[in-house]
Amino acid sequence: MRLYLVVALLMFNFTCKSLKNSAPVYSSSTNMDIKIKTGQIFEIELESTPSSGFQWLIVEPLDDKIEFVDTRYDDPPKEDNPDGFMINNAVREWKVFKALKSGEVTLQLKYAQPFNPDDPEAKVQTYQVVIE
């Protein structure tokens, strides 16, 4: 009986730590204001169609208060074609950042083709990031 109690407590402790350390996710459809603490990771969720050649690009220069960490997708490239996505398949894309210093940052992401980043018709998302 004591073994079950110990295992249950360990699992509860692990679950609480996992939830505490998970990165906040901000969706472009619901919130353009981001509040985060120094040293924390945050993610911005976007809709994307990678097979179209369009990507969410970071509009430079990126403020020194935040750092770009990674891009990830809910539908990664297929095993038989690691550079390709299913044609015309809309996926969720996350841009992952880390807060480095306290302050306020304006972060802009542009949905454009990398070879045509100055497209005047490109969709732009602007986020106000407050780092405590």
mmCIF file of C-alpha atoms in Angstrom:
data_model
loop_
_atom_site.group_PDB
_atom_site.id
_atom_site.type_symbol
_atom_site.label_atom_id
_atom_site.label_comp_id
_atom_site.label_asym_id
_atom_site.label_seq_id
_atom_site.Cartn_x
_atom_site.Cartn_y
_atom_site.Cartn_z
ATOM 1 C CA MET A 1 0.000 0.000 0.000
ATOM 2 C CA ARG A 2 2.817 2.390 0.868
ATOM 3 C CA LEU A 3 4.443 1.744 -2.500
ATOM 4 C CA TYR A 4 1.250 2.818 -4.287
ATOM 5 C CA LEU A 5 1.126 6.000 -2.213
ATOM 6 C CA VAL A 6 4.769 6.828 -3.018
ATOM 7 C CA VAL A 7 4.227 6.200 -6.740
ATOM 8 C CA ALA A 8 1.062 8.331 -6.717
ATOM 9 C CA LEU A 9 2.859 11.216 -4.987
ATOM 10 C CA LEU A 10 5.779 11.030 -7.419
ATOM 11 C CA MET A 11 3.409 11.079 -10.401
ATOM 12 C CA PHE A 12 1.506 14.050 -8.951
ATOM 13 C CA ASN A 13 4.753 15.948 -8.360
ATOM 14 C CA PHE A 14 5.965 15.236 -11.919
ATOM 15 C CA THR A 15 2.616 16.342 -13.399
ATOM 16 C CA CYS A 16 2.658 19.608 -11.457
ATOM 17 C CA LYS A 17 6.228 20.367 -12.584
ATOM 18 C CA SER A 18 5.338 19.585 -16.215
ATOM 19 C CA LEU A 19 2.366 21.945 -16.139
ATOM 20 C CA LYS A 20 4.389 24.656 -14.422
ATOM 21 C CA ASN A 21 7.187 24.535 -17.015
ATOM 22 C CA SER A 22 5.010 24.395 -20.131
ATOM 23 C CA ALA A 23 5.375 27.373 -22.450
ATOM 24 C CA PRO A 24 2.432 29.755 -22.769
ATOM 25 C CA VAL A 25 0.896 29.678 -26.242
ATOM 26 C CA TYR A 26 -0.593 32.798 -27.789
ATOM 27 C CA SER A 27 -2.930 32.446 -30.739
ATOM 28 C CA SER A 28 -2.984 35.109 -33.429
ATOM 29 C CA SER A 29 -6.761 34.768 -33.597
ATOM 30 C CA THR A 30 -7.388 35.605 -29.941
ATOM 31 C CA ASN A 31 -4.568 37.614 -28.401
ATOM 32 C CA MET A 32 -1.969 40.005 -29.741
ATOM 33 C CA ASP A 33 -0.733 41.034 -26.268
ATOM 34 C CA ILE A 34 1.826 38.760 -24.668
ATOM 35 C CA LYS A 35 2.874 38.957 -21.021
ATOM 36 C CA ILE A 36 5.843 36.820 -20.010
ATOM 37 C CA LYS A 37 8.612 36.680 -17.406
ATOM 38 C CA THR A 38 12.319 37.003 -18.120
ATOM 39 C CA GLY A 39 13.840 33.632 -18.995
ATOM 40 C CA GLN A 40 10.548 32.031 -20.035
ATOM 41 C CA ILE A 41 9.752 30.500 -23.412
ATOM 42 C CA PHE A 42 6.574 31.547 -25.258
ATOM 43 C CA GLU A 43 4.961 30.349 -28.468
ATOM 44 C CA ILE A 44 2.816 32.068 -31.075
ATOM 45 C CA GLU A 45 0.361 29.782 -32.869
ATOM 46 C CA LEU A 46 -0.358 30.614 -36.521
ATOM 47 C CA GLU A 47 -2.154 28.997 -39.434
ATOM 48 C CA SER A 48 0.081 28.114 -42.358
ATOM 49 C CA THR A 49 0.152 26.240 -45.666
ATOM 50 C CA PRO A 50 3.858 25.381 -46.058
ATOM 51 C CA SER A 51 3.438 23.615 -49.417
ATOM 52 C CA SER A 52 2.390 26.958 -50.947
ATOM 53 C CA GLY A 53 5.886 28.336 -50.393
ATOM 54 C CA PHE A 54 4.619 30.852 -47.835
ATOM 55 C CA GLN A 55 6.115 31.017 -44.350
ATOM 56 C CA TRP A 56 5.730 33.179 -41.288
ATOM 57 C CA LEU A 57 8.863 35.324 -41.356
ATOM 58 C CA ILE A 58 10.183 37.433 -38.511
ATOM 59 C CA VAL A 59 10.284 41.086 -39.526
ATOM 60 C CA GLU A 60 13.759 42.300 -38.641
ATOM 61 C CA PRO A 61 15.360 43.625 -36.620
ATOM 62 C CA LEU A 62 14.384 41.398 -33.719
ATOM 63 C CA ASP A 63 14.667 43.281 -30.427
ATOM 64 C CA ASP A 64 17.490 42.090 -28.125
ATOM 65 C CA LYS A 65 14.951 41.462 -25.350
ATOM 66 C CA ILE A 66 13.675 38.320 -27.089
ATOM 67 C CA GLU A 67 15.343 35.489 -28.978
ATOM 68 C CA PHE A 68 13.911 33.292 -31.728
ATOM 69 C CA VAL A 69 14.220 29.624 -30.679
ATOM 70 C CA ASP A 70 12.416 27.413 -33.203
ATOM 71 C CA THR A 71 9.553 26.839 -35.643
ATOM 72 C CA ARG A 72 7.425 23.732 -35.294
ATOM 73 C CA TYR A 73 4.350 22.338 -37.046
ATOM 74 C CA ASP A 74 1.488 20.064 -35.998
ATOM 75 C CA ASP A 75 1.927 18.190 -39.304
ATOM 76 C CA PRO A 76 5.677 17.718 -39.849
ATOM 77 C CA PRO A 77 7.140 16.848 -43.272
ATOM 78 C CA LYS A 78 6.403 13.320 -44.471
ATOM 79 C CA GLU A 79 8.997 10.558 -43.982
ATOM 80 C CA ASP A 80 9.330 9.868 -47.724
ATOM 81 C CA ASN A 81 9.974 13.585 -48.383
ATOM 82 C CA PRO A 82 11.509 15.259 -45.301
ATOM 83 C CA ASP A 83 11.493 18.664 -47.000
ATOM 84 C CA GLY A 84 7.869 18.484 -48.117
ATOM 85 C CA PHE A 85 4.413 18.846 -46.652
ATOM 86 C CA MET A 86 1.144 17.493 -47.995
ATOM 87 C CA ILE A 87 0.020 19.717 -50.876
ATOM 88 C CA ASN A 88 -2.390 22.479 -49.828
ATOM 89 C CA ASN A 89 -2.611 21.074 -46.316
ATOM 90 C CA ALA A 90 -3.282 23.842 -43.782
ATOM 91 C CA VAL A 91 -1.333 23.240 -40.587
ATOM 92 C CA ARG A 92 -0.717 24.981 -37.302
ATOM 93 C CA GLU A 93 2.695 26.556 -37.030
ATOM 94 C CA TRP A 94 4.286 27.750 -33.817
ATOM 95 C CA LYS A 95 7.044 30.338 -33.593
ATOM 96 C CA VAL A 96 8.934 29.794 -30.349
ATOM 97 C CA PHE A 97 10.723 32.648 -28.562
ATOM 98 C CA LYS A 98 12.575 33.187 -25.294
ATOM 99 C CA ALA A 99 12.275 36.339 -23.165
ATOM 100 C CA LEU A 100 15.785 37.568 -22.347
ATOM 101 C CA LYS A 101 15.376 40.975 -20.645
ATOM 102 C CA SER A 102 12.556 42.897 -19.033
ATOM 103 C CA GLY A 103 10.836 45.596 -21.060
ATOM 104 C CA GLU A 104 8.422 45.956 -23.946
ATOM 105 C CA VAL A 105 8.887 44.642 -27.475
ATOM 106 C CA THR A 106 6.902 44.954 -30.679
ATOM 107 C CA LEU A 107 7.199 41.684 -32.582
ATOM 108 C CA GLN A 108 6.021 41.451 -36.183
ATOM 109 C CA LEU A 109 5.546 38.307 -38.239
ATOM 110 C CA LYS A 110 4.854 38.394 -41.977
ATOM 111 C CA TYR A 111 3.239 35.607 -44.025
ATOM 112 C CA ALA A 112 5.272 35.756 -47.226
ATOM 113 C CA GLN A 113 7.479 33.744 -49.536
ATOM 114 C CA PRO A 114 11.139 33.919 -48.441
ATOM 115 C CA PHE A 115 12.213 34.971 -51.951
ATOM 116 C CA ASN A 116 9.613 37.813 -51.921
ATOM 117 C CA PRO A 117 9.604 39.145 -48.329
ATOM 118 C CA ASP A 118 8.664 42.688 -49.396
ATOM 119 C CA ASP A 119 5.350 41.636 -50.971
ATOM 120 C CA PRO A 120 2.999 44.578 -50.250
ATOM 121 C CA GLU A 121 0.031 42.187 -50.003
ATOM 122 C CA ALA A 122 1.657 39.971 -47.365
ATOM 123 C CA LYS A 123 -0.331 39.452 -44.162
ATOM 124 C CA VAL A 124 1.381 40.975 -41.091
ATOM 125 C CA GLN A 125 0.685 40.083 -37.457
ATOM 126 C CA THR A 126 1.897 42.463 -34.745
ATOM 127 C CA TYR A 127 2.346 41.423 -31.113
ATOM 128 C CA GLN A 128 3.059 43.599 -28.097
ATOM 129 C CA VAL A 129 5.324 41.633 -25.739
ATOM 130 C CA VAL A 130 5.666 42.769 -22.117
ATOM 131 C CA ILE A 131 8.502 41.049 -20.277
ATOM 132 C CA GLU A 132 8.566 41.266 -16.484
#
